[in-house]
Amino acid sequence: MNKFVNYCKLCYQELAHEVTWPSRKELTQSSSVVLVASLIIALAVFAMDWVFKNLMVFTYTIGA
């Protein structure tokens, strides 16, 4: 049990005093980049899905 308590104390010490946390501005900028990249990827996947769906509809209507 003593090892676990010591481990928790060391974890707290590291998180509270040794880790460099981003500023609010850095965090906002990083979140914005992730949001924009996610939207671009989602739009690309949507466009590919739409193209392939229409391609398959066109292909199956030619054969019918």
mmCIF file with all atom_site columns, N, CA and C in Angstrom:
data_model
loop_
_atom_site.group_PDB
_atom_site.id
_atom_site.type_symbol
_atom_site.label_atom_id
_atom_site.label_alt_id
_atom_site.label_comp_id
_atom_site.label_asym_id
_atom_site.label_entity_id
_atom_site.label_seq_id
_atom_site.pdbx_PDB_ins_code
_atom_site.Cartn_x
_atom_site.Cartn_y
_atom_site.Cartn_z
_atom_site.occupancy
_atom_site.B_iso_or_equiv
_atom_site.pdbx_formal_charge
_atom_site.auth_seq_id
_atom_site.auth_comp_id
_atom_site.auth_asym_id
_atom_site.auth_atom_id
_atom_site.pdbx_PDB_model_num
ATOM 1   N N  . MET A 1 1  ? 0.831   -1.199 0.000   1.00 0.00 ? 1  MET A N  1
ATOM 2   C CA . MET A 1 1  ? 0.000   0.000  0.000   1.00 0.00 ? 1  MET A CA 1
ATOM 3   C C  . MET A 1 1  ? 0.869   1.254  0.000   1.00 0.00 ? 1  MET A C  1
ATOM 4   N N  . ASN A 1 2  ? 2.005   1.179  0.669   1.00 0.00 ? 2  ASN A N  1
ATOM 5   C CA . ASN A 1 2  ? 2.919   2.318  0.743   1.00 0.00 ? 2  ASN A CA 1
ATOM 6   C C  . ASN A 1 2  ? 3.458   2.678  -0.640  1.00 0.00 ? 2  ASN A C  1
ATOM 7   N N  . LYS A 1 3  ? 3.703   1.657  -1.481  1.00 0.00 ? 3  LYS A N  1
ATOM 8   C CA . LYS A 1 3  ? 4.195   1.910  -2.842  1.00 0.00 ? 3  LYS A CA 1
ATOM 9   C C  . LYS A 1 3  ? 3.154   2.675  -3.655  1.00 0.00 ? 3  LYS A C  1
ATOM 10  N N  . PHE A 1 4  ? 1.883   2.297  -3.481  1.00 0.00 ? 4  PHE A N  1
ATOM 11  C CA . PHE A 1 4  ? 0.814   2.959  -4.225  1.00 0.00 ? 4  PHE A CA 1
ATOM 12  C C  . PHE A 1 4  ? 0.679   4.422  -3.812  1.00 0.00 ? 4  PHE A C  1
ATOM 13  N N  . VAL A 1 5  ? 0.730   4.698  -2.524  1.00 0.00 ? 5  VAL A N  1
ATOM 14  C CA . VAL A 1 5  ? 0.642   6.079  -2.027  1.00 0.00 ? 5  VAL A CA 1
ATOM 15  C C  . VAL A 1 5  ? 1.820   6.886  -2.537  1.00 0.00 ? 5  VAL A C  1
ATOM 16  N N  . ASN A 1 6  ? 3.007   6.306  -2.508  1.00 0.00 ? 6  ASN A N  1
ATOM 17  C CA . ASN A 1 6  ? 4.203   6.991  -3.009  1.00 0.00 ? 6  ASN A CA 1
ATOM 18  C C  . ASN A 1 6  ? 4.064   7.283  -4.505  1.00 0.00 ? 6  ASN A C  1
ATOM 19  N N  . TYR A 1 7  ? 3.525   6.300  -5.244  1.00 0.00 ? 7  TYR A N  1
ATOM 20  C CA . TYR A 1 7  ? 3.302   6.486  -6.680  1.00 0.00 ? 7  TYR A CA 1
ATOM 21  C C  . TYR A 1 7  ? 2.334   7.645  -6.938  1.00 0.00 ? 7  TYR A C  1
ATOM 22  N N  . CYS A 1 8  ? 1.256   7.710  -6.187  1.00 0.00 ? 8  CYS A N  1
ATOM 23  C CA . CYS A 1 8  ? 0.284   8.804  -6.346  1.00 0.00 ? 8  CYS A CA 1
ATOM 24  C C  . CYS A 1 8  ? 0.914   10.154 -6.032  1.00 0.00 ? 8  CYS A C  1
ATOM 25  N N  . LYS A 1 9  ? 1.739   10.210 -4.991  1.00 0.00 ? 9  LYS A N  1
ATOM 26  C CA . LYS A 1 9  ? 2.425   11.461 -4.641  1.00 0.00 ? 9  LYS A CA 1
ATOM 27  C C  . LYS A 1 9  ? 3.372   11.891 -5.761  1.00 0.00 ? 9  LYS A C  1
ATOM 28  N N  . LEU A 1 10 ? 4.102   10.938 -6.331  1.00 0.00 ? 10 LEU A N  1
ATOM 29  C CA . LEU A 1 10 ? 5.020   11.258 -7.423  1.00 0.00 ? 10 LEU A CA 1
ATOM 30  C C  . LEU A 1 10 ? 4.264   11.723 -8.673  1.00 0.00 ? 10 LEU A C  1
ATOM 31  N N  . CYS A 1 11 ? 3.132   11.080 -8.938  1.00 0.00 ? 11 CYS A N  1
ATOM 32  C CA . CYS A 1 11 ? 2.313   11.502 -10.092 1.00 0.00 ? 11 CYS A CA 1
ATOM 33  C C  . CYS A 1 11 ? 1.811   12.922 -9.903  1.00 0.00 ? 11 CYS A C  1
ATOM 34  N N  . TYR A 1 12 ? 1.318   13.221 -8.715  1.00 0.00 ? 12 TYR A N  1
ATOM 35  C CA . TYR A 1 12 ? 0.842   14.582 -8.438  1.00 0.00 ? 12 TYR A CA 1
ATOM 36  C C  . TYR A 1 12 ? 1.988   15.584 -8.562  1.00 0.00 ? 12 TYR A C  1
ATOM 37  N N  . GLN A 1 13 ? 3.147   15.255 -8.016  1.00 0.00 ? 13 GLN A N  1
ATOM 38  C CA . GLN A 1 13 ? 4.311   16.144 -8.080  1.00 0.00 ? 13 GLN A CA 1
ATOM 39  C C  . GLN A 1 13 ? 4.670   16.449 -9.534  1.00 0.00 ? 13 GLN A C  1
ATOM 40  N N  . GLU A 1 14 ? 4.682   15.423 -10.360 1.00 0.00 ? 14 GLU A N  1
ATOM 41  C CA . GLU A 1 14 ? 5.035   15.623 -11.762 1.00 0.00 ? 14 GLU A CA 1
ATOM 42  C C  . GLU A 1 14 ? 3.991   16.462 -12.487 1.00 0.00 ? 14 GLU A C  1
ATOM 43  N N  . LEU A 1 15 ? 2.723   16.151 -12.296 1.00 0.00 ? 15 LEU A N  1
ATOM 44  C CA . LEU A 1 15 ? 1.667   16.894 -12.980 1.00 0.00 ? 15 LEU A CA 1
ATOM 45  C C  . LEU A 1 15 ? 1.576   18.336 -12.508 1.00 0.00 ? 15 LEU A C  1
ATOM 46  N N  . ALA A 1 16 ? 1.802   18.576 -11.239 1.00 0.00 ? 16 ALA A N  1
ATOM 47  C CA . ALA A 1 16 ? 1.639   19.917 -10.688 1.00 0.00 ? 16 ALA A CA 1
ATOM 48  C C  . ALA A 1 16 ? 2.844   20.811 -10.925 1.00 0.00 ? 16 ALA A C  1
ATOM 49  N N  . HIS A 1 17 ? 4.041   20.229 -10.990 1.00 0.00 ? 17 HIS A N  1
ATOM 50  C CA . HIS A 1 17 ? 5.225   21.080 -10.991 1.00 0.00 ? 17 HIS A CA 1
ATOM 51  C C  . HIS A 1 17 ? 6.172   20.866 -12.165 1.00 0.00 ? 17 HIS A C  1
ATOM 52  N N  . GLU A 1 18 ? 6.093   19.743 -12.857 1.00 0.00 ? 18 GLU A N  1
ATOM 53  C CA . GLU A 1 18 ? 7.068   19.471 -13.904 1.00 0.00 ? 18 GLU A CA 1
ATOM 54  C C  . GLU A 1 18 ? 6.491   19.491 -15.315 1.00 0.00 ? 18 GLU A C  1
ATOM 55  N N  . VAL A 1 19 ? 5.200   19.301 -15.443 1.00 0.00 ? 19 VAL A N  1
ATOM 56  C CA . VAL A 1 19 ? 4.566   19.287 -16.765 1.00 0.00 ? 19 VAL A CA 1
ATOM 57  C C  . VAL A 1 19 ? 4.329   20.729 -17.213 1.00 0.00 ? 19 VAL A C  1
ATOM 58  N N  . THR A 1 20 ? 4.646   21.004 -18.466 1.00 0.00 ? 20 THR A N  1
ATOM 59  C CA . THR A 1 20 ? 4.383   22.324 -19.040 1.00 0.00 ? 20 THR A CA 1
ATOM 60  C C  . THR A 1 20 ? 3.016   22.280 -19.714 1.00 0.00 ? 20 THR A C  1
ATOM 61  N N  . TRP A 1 21 ? 2.064   22.985 -19.143 1.00 0.00 ? 21 TRP A N  1
ATOM 62  C CA . TRP A 1 21 ? 0.715   23.003 -19.673 1.00 0.00 ? 21 TRP A CA 1
ATOM 63  C C  . TRP A 1 21 ? 0.586   24.116 -20.707 1.00 0.00 ? 21 TRP A C  1
ATOM 64  N N  . PRO A 1 22 ? -0.197  23.909 -21.768 1.00 0.00 ? 22 PRO A N  1
ATOM 65  C CA . PRO A 1 22 ? -0.365  24.965 -22.778 1.00 0.00 ? 22 PRO A CA 1
ATOM 66  C C  . PRO A 1 22 ? -1.178  26.130 -22.224 1.00 0.00 ? 22 PRO A C  1
ATOM 67  N N  . SER A 1 23 ? -0.912  27.292 -22.785 1.00 0.00 ? 23 SER A N  1
ATOM 68  C CA . SER A 1 23 ? -1.688  28.465 -22.390 1.00 0.00 ? 23 SER A CA 1
ATOM 69  C C  . SER A 1 23 ? -3.074  28.377 -23.029 1.00 0.00 ? 23 SER A C  1
ATOM 70  N N  . ARG A 1 24 ? -3.968  29.246 -22.603 1.00 0.00 ? 24 ARG A N  1
ATOM 71  C CA . ARG A 1 24 ? -5.324  29.247 -23.164 1.00 0.00 ? 24 ARG A CA 1
ATOM 72  C C  . ARG A 1 24 ? -5.277  29.543 -24.658 1.00 0.00 ? 24 ARG A C  1
ATOM 73  N N  . LYS A 1 25 ? -4.401  30.462 -25.058 1.00 0.00 ? 25 LYS A N  1
ATOM 74  C CA . LYS A 1 25 ? -4.291  30.817 -26.475 1.00 0.00 ? 25 LYS A CA 1
ATOM 75  C C  . LYS A 1 25 ? -3.785  29.627 -27.296 1.00 0.00 ? 25 LYS A C  1
ATOM 76  N N  . GLU A 1 26 ? -2.760  28.937 -26.799 1.00 0.00 ? 26 GLU A N  1
ATOM 77  C CA . GLU A 1 26 ? -2.242  27.771 -27.512 1.00 0.00 ? 26 GLU A CA 1
ATOM 78  C C  . GLU A 1 26 ? -3.294  26.671 -27.603 1.00 0.00 ? 26 GLU A C  1
ATOM 79  N N  . LEU A 1 27 ? -4.024  26.473 -26.534 1.00 0.00 ? 27 LEU A N  1
ATOM 80  C CA . LEU A 1 27 ? -5.061  25.446 -26.513 1.00 0.00 ? 27 LEU A CA 1
ATOM 81  C C  . LEU A 1 27 ? -6.187  25.777 -27.488 1.00 0.00 ? 27 LEU A C  1
ATOM 82  N N  . THR A 1 28 ? -6.570  27.046 -27.541 1.00 0.00 ? 28 THR A N  1
ATOM 83  C CA . THR A 1 28 ? -7.613  27.475 -28.471 1.00 0.00 ? 28 THR A CA 1
ATOM 84  C C  . THR A 1 28 ? -7.166  27.295 -29.916 1.00 0.00 ? 28 THR A C  1
ATOM 85  N N  . GLN A 1 29 ? -5.919  27.672 -30.209 1.00 0.00 ? 29 GLN A N  1
ATOM 86  C CA . GLN A 1 29 ? -5.400  27.523 -31.572 1.00 0.00 ? 29 GLN A CA 1
ATOM 87  C C  . GLN A 1 29 ? -5.330  26.054 -31.979 1.00 0.00 ? 29 GLN A C  1
ATOM 88  N N  . SER A 1 30 ? -4.844  25.210 -31.082 1.00 0.00 ? 30 SER A N  1
ATOM 89  C CA . SER A 1 30 ? -4.743  23.783 -31.395 1.00 0.00 ? 30 SER A CA 1
ATOM 90  C C  . SER A 1 30 ? -6.127  23.172 -31.602 1.00 0.00 ? 30 SER A C  1
ATOM 91  N N  . SER A 1 31 ? -7.072  23.554 -30.770 1.00 0.00 ? 31 SER A N  1
ATOM 92  C CA . SER A 1 31 ? -8.432  23.039 -30.919 1.00 0.00 ? 31 SER A CA 1
ATOM 93  C C  . SER A 1 31 ? -9.049  23.494 -32.231 1.00 0.00 ? 31 SER A C  1
ATOM 94  N N  . SER A 1 32 ? -8.776  24.724 -32.629 1.00 0.00 ? 32 SER A N  1
ATOM 95  C CA . SER A 1 32 ? -9.294  25.233 -33.900 1.00 0.00 ? 32 SER A CA 1
ATOM 96  C C  . SER A 1 32 ? -8.715  24.460 -35.074 1.00 0.00 ? 32 SER A C  1
ATOM 97  N N  . VAL A 1 33 ? -7.432  24.162 -35.018 1.00 0.00 ? 33 VAL A N  1
ATOM 98  C CA . VAL A 1 33 ? -6.796  23.394 -36.094 1.00 0.00 ? 33 VAL A CA 1
ATOM 99  C C  . VAL A 1 33 ? -7.422  22.004 -36.190 1.00 0.00 ? 33 VAL A C  1
ATOM 100 N N  . VAL A 1 34 ? -7.641  21.364 -35.052 1.00 0.00 ? 34 VAL A N  1
ATOM 101 C CA . VAL A 1 34 ? -8.251  20.026 -35.048 1.00 0.00 ? 34 VAL A CA 1
ATOM 102 C C  . VAL A 1 34 ? -9.675  20.086 -35.593 1.00 0.00 ? 34 VAL A C  1
ATOM 103 N N  . LEU A 1 35 ? -10.433 21.104 -35.198 1.00 0.00 ? 35 LEU A N  1
ATOM 104 C CA . LEU A 1 35 ? -11.805 21.242 -35.671 1.00 0.00 ? 35 LEU A CA 1
ATOM 105 C C  . LEU A 1 35 ? -11.854 21.440 -37.182 1.00 0.00 ? 35 LEU A C  1
ATOM 106 N N  . VAL A 1 36 ? -11.021 22.329 -37.706 1.00 0.00 ? 36 VAL A N  1
ATOM 107 C CA . VAL A 1 36 ? -11.001 22.596 -39.144 1.00 0.00 ? 36 VAL A CA 1
ATOM 108 C C  . VAL A 1 36 ? -10.554 21.348 -39.913 1.00 0.00 ? 36 VAL A C  1
ATOM 109 N N  . ALA A 1 37 ? -9.512  20.680 -39.428 1.00 0.00 ? 37 ALA A N  1
ATOM 110 C CA . ALA A 1 37 ? -9.044  19.461 -40.100 1.00 0.00 ? 37 ALA A CA 1
ATOM 111 C C  . ALA A 1 37 ? -10.128 18.386 -40.090 1.00 0.00 ? 37 ALA A C  1
ATOM 112 N N  . SER A 1 38 ? -10.834 18.252 -38.987 1.00 0.00 ? 38 SER A N  1
ATOM 113 C CA . SER A 1 38 ? -11.916 17.255 -38.898 1.00 0.00 ? 38 SER A CA 1
ATOM 114 C C  . SER A 1 38 ? -13.034 17.569 -39.888 1.00 0.00 ? 38 SER A C  1
ATOM 115 N N  . LEU A 1 39 ? -13.384 18.834 -40.008 1.00 0.00 ? 39 LEU A N  1
ATOM 116 C CA . LEU A 1 39 ? -14.422 19.218 -40.963 1.00 0.00 ? 39 LEU A CA 1
ATOM 117 C C  . LEU A 1 39 ? -13.987 18.963 -42.402 1.00 0.00 ? 39 LEU A C  1
ATOM 118 N N  . ILE A 1 40 ? -12.745 19.265 -42.720 1.00 0.00 ? 40 ILE A N  1
ATOM 119 C CA . ILE A 1 40 ? -12.234 19.023 -44.079 1.00 0.00 ? 40 ILE A CA 1
ATOM 120 C C  . ILE A 1 40 ? -12.258 17.531 -44.400 1.00 0.00 ? 40 ILE A C  1
ATOM 121 N N  . ILE A 1 41 ? -11.817 16.712 -43.463 1.00 0.00 ? 41 ILE A N  1
ATOM 122 C CA . ILE A 1 41 ? -11.816 15.264 -43.686 1.00 0.00 ? 41 ILE A CA 1
ATOM 123 C C  . ILE A 1 41 ? -13.244 14.745 -43.817 1.00 0.00 ? 41 ILE A C  1
ATOM 124 N N  . ALA A 1 42 ? -14.149 15.248 -42.979 1.00 0.00 ? 42 ALA A N  1
ATOM 125 C CA . ALA A 1 42 ? -15.548 14.817 -43.065 1.00 0.00 ? 42 ALA A CA 1
ATOM 126 C C  . ALA A 1 42 ? -16.151 15.192 -44.416 1.00 0.00 ? 42 ALA A C  1
ATOM 127 N N  . LEU A 1 43 ? -15.857 16.394 -44.900 1.00 0.00 ? 43 LEU A N  1
ATOM 128 C CA . LEU A 1 43 ? -16.370 16.807 -46.217 1.00 0.00 ? 43 LEU A CA 1
ATOM 129 C C  . LEU A 1 43 ? -15.768 15.962 -47.336 1.00 0.00 ? 43 LEU A C  1
ATOM 130 N N  . ALA A 1 44 ? -14.494 15.618 -47.229 1.00 0.00 ? 44 ALA A N  1
ATOM 131 C CA . ALA A 1 44 ? -13.855 14.772 -48.249 1.00 0.00 ? 44 ALA A CA 1
ATOM 132 C C  . ALA A 1 44 ? -14.492 13.386 -48.271 1.00 0.00 ? 44 ALA A C  1
ATOM 133 N N  . VAL A 1 45 ? -14.734 12.817 -47.095 1.00 0.00 ? 45 VAL A N  1
ATOM 134 C CA . VAL A 1 45 ? -15.368 11.492 -47.033 1.00 0.00 ? 45 VAL A CA 1
ATOM 135 C C  . VAL A 1 45 ? -16.794 11.566 -47.573 1.00 0.00 ? 45 VAL A C  1
ATOM 136 N N  . PHE A 1 46 ? -17.520 12.621 -47.234 1.00 0.00 ? 46 PHE A N  1
ATOM 137 C CA . PHE A 1 46 ? -18.883 12.799 -47.750 1.00 0.00 ? 46 PHE A CA 1
ATOM 138 C C  . PHE A 1 46 ? -18.863 12.894 -49.281 1.00 0.00 ? 46 PHE A C  1
ATOM 139 N N  . ALA A 1 47 ? -17.918 13.662 -49.831 1.00 0.00 ? 47 ALA A N  1
ATOM 140 C CA . ALA A 1 47 ? -17.831 13.822 -51.285 1.00 0.00 ? 47 ALA A CA 1
ATOM 141 C C  . ALA A 1 47 ? -17.508 12.490 -51.963 1.00 0.00 ? 47 ALA A C  1
ATOM 142 N N  . MET A 1 48 ? -16.567 11.737 -51.403 1.00 0.00 ? 48 MET A N  1
ATOM 143 C CA . MET A 1 48 ? -16.226 10.438 -51.989 1.00 0.00 ? 48 MET A CA 1
ATOM 144 C C  . MET A 1 48 ? -17.414 9.482  -51.920 1.00 0.00 ? 48 MET A C  1
ATOM 145 N N  . ASP A 1 49 ? -18.129 9.483  -50.807 1.00 0.00 ? 49 ASP A N  1
ATOM 146 C CA . ASP A 1 49 ? -19.305 8.627  -50.660 1.00 0.00 ? 49 ASP A CA 1
ATOM 147 C C  . ASP A 1 49 ? -20.361 9.001  -51.690 1.00 0.00 ? 49 ASP A C  1
ATOM 148 N N  . TRP A 1 50 ? -20.598 10.276 -51.878 1.00 0.00 ? 50 TRP A N  1
ATOM 149 C CA . TRP A 1 50 ? -21.596 10.746 -52.836 1.00 0.00 ? 50 TRP A CA 1
ATOM 150 C C  . TRP A 1 50 ? -21.212 10.342 -54.261 1.00 0.00 ? 50 TRP A C  1
ATOM 151 N N  . VAL A 1 51 ? -19.931 10.530 -54.608 1.00 0.00 ? 51 VAL A N  1
ATOM 152 C CA . VAL A 1 51 ? -19.465 10.167 -55.964 1.00 0.00 ? 51 VAL A CA 1
ATOM 153 C C  . VAL A 1 51 ? -19.613 8.668  -56.184 1.00 0.00 ? 51 VAL A C  1
ATOM 154 N N  . PHE A 1 52 ? -19.165 7.855  -55.229 1.00 0.00 ? 52 PHE A N  1
ATOM 155 C CA . PHE A 1 52 ? -19.258 6.411  -55.409 1.00 0.00 ? 52 PHE A CA 1
ATOM 156 C C  . PHE A 1 52 ? -20.703 5.934  -55.447 1.00 0.00 ? 52 PHE A C  1
ATOM 157 N N  . LYS A 1 53 ? -21.567 6.539  -54.648 1.00 0.00 ? 53 LYS A N  1
ATOM 158 C CA . LYS A 1 53 ? -22.982 6.161  -54.665 1.00 0.00 ? 53 LYS A CA 1
ATOM 159 C C  . LYS A 1 53 ? -23.572 6.436  -56.046 1.00 0.00 ? 53 LYS A C  1
ATOM 160 N N  . ASN A 1 54 ? -23.326 7.622  -56.577 1.00 0.00 ? 54 ASN A N  1
ATOM 161 C CA . ASN A 1 54 ? -23.860 7.972  -57.893 1.00 0.00 ? 54 ASN A CA 1
ATOM 162 C C  . ASN A 1 54 ? -23.233 7.132  -58.996 1.00 0.00 ? 54 ASN A C  1
ATOM 163 N N  . LEU A 1 55 ? -21.972 6.786  -58.841 1.00 0.00 ? 55 LEU A N  1
ATOM 164 C CA . LEU A 1 55 ? -21.312 5.919  -59.814 1.00 0.00 ? 55 LEU A CA 1
ATOM 165 C C  . LEU A 1 55 ? -21.961 4.533  -59.804 1.00 0.00 ? 55 LEU A C  1
ATOM 166 N N  . MET A 1 56 ? -22.256 4.011  -58.630 1.00 0.00 ? 56 MET A N  1
ATOM 167 C CA . MET A 1 56 ? -22.895 2.697  -58.542 1.00 0.00 ? 56 MET A CA 1
ATOM 168 C C  . MET A 1 56 ? -24.326 2.746  -59.078 1.00 0.00 ? 56 MET A C  1
ATOM 169 N N  . VAL A 1 57 ? -25.063 3.795  -58.787 1.00 0.00 ? 57 VAL A N  1
ATOM 170 C CA . VAL A 1 57 ? -26.422 3.943  -59.334 1.00 0.00 ? 57 VAL A CA 1
ATOM 171 C C  . VAL A 1 57 ? -26.354 4.001  -60.844 1.00 0.00 ? 57 VAL A C  1
ATOM 172 N N  . PHE A 1 58 ? -25.428 4.745  -61.392 1.00 0.00 ? 58 PHE A N  1
ATOM 173 C CA . PHE A 1 58 ? -25.271 4.847  -62.843 1.00 0.00 ? 58 PHE A CA 1
ATOM 174 C C  . PHE A 1 58 ? -24.906 3.490  -63.434 1.00 0.00 ? 58 PHE A C  1
ATOM 175 N N  . THR A 1 59 ? -23.994 2.786  -62.791 1.00 0.00 ? 59 THR A N  1
ATOM 176 C CA . THR A 1 59 ? -23.574 1.484  -63.288 1.00 0.00 ? 59 THR A CA 1
ATOM 177 C C  . THR A 1 59 ? -24.719 0.482  -63.291 1.00 0.00 ? 59 THR A C  1
ATOM 178 N N  . TYR A 1 60 ? -25.518 0.457  -62.225 1.00 0.00 ? 60 TYR A N  1
ATOM 179 C CA . TYR A 1 60 ? -26.612 -0.516 -62.146 1.00 0.00 ? 60 TYR A CA 1
ATOM 180 C C  . TYR A 1 60 ? -27.782 -0.129 -63.054 1.00 0.00 ? 60 TYR A C  1
ATOM 181 N N  . THR A 1 61 ? -27.978 1.150  -63.344 1.00 0.00 ? 61 THR A N  1
ATOM 182 C CA . THR A 1 61 ? -29.075 1.516  -64.230 1.00 0.00 ? 61 THR A CA 1
ATOM 183 C C  . THR A 1 61 ? -28.726 1.227  -65.686 1.00 0.00 ? 61 THR A C  1
ATOM 184 N N  . ILE A 1 62 ? -27.449 1.223  -66.021 1.00 0.00 ? 62 ILE A N  1
ATOM 185 C CA . ILE A 1 62 ? -27.052 0.871  -67.389 1.00 0.00 ? 62 ILE A CA 1
ATOM 186 C C  . ILE A 1 62 ? -27.340 -0.605 -67.638 1.00 0.00 ? 62 ILE A C  1
ATOM 187 N N  . GLY A 1 63 ? -27.067 -1.453 -66.646 1.00 0.00 ? 63 GLY A N  1
ATOM 188 C CA . GLY A 1 63 ? -27.253 -2.894 -66.803 1.00 0.00 ? 63 GLY A CA 1
ATOM 189 C C  . GLY A 1 63 ? -28.726 -3.307 -66.744 1.00 0.00 ? 63 GLY A C  1
ATOM 190 N N  . ALA A 1 64 ? -29.596 -2.464 -66.254 1.00 0.00 ? 64 ALA A N  1
ATOM 191 C CA . ALA A 1 64 ? -30.997 -2.872 -66.090 1.00 0.00 ? 64 ALA A CA 1
ATOM 192 C C  . ALA A 1 64 ? -31.817 -2.667 -67.327 1.00 0.00 ? 64 ALA A C  1
#
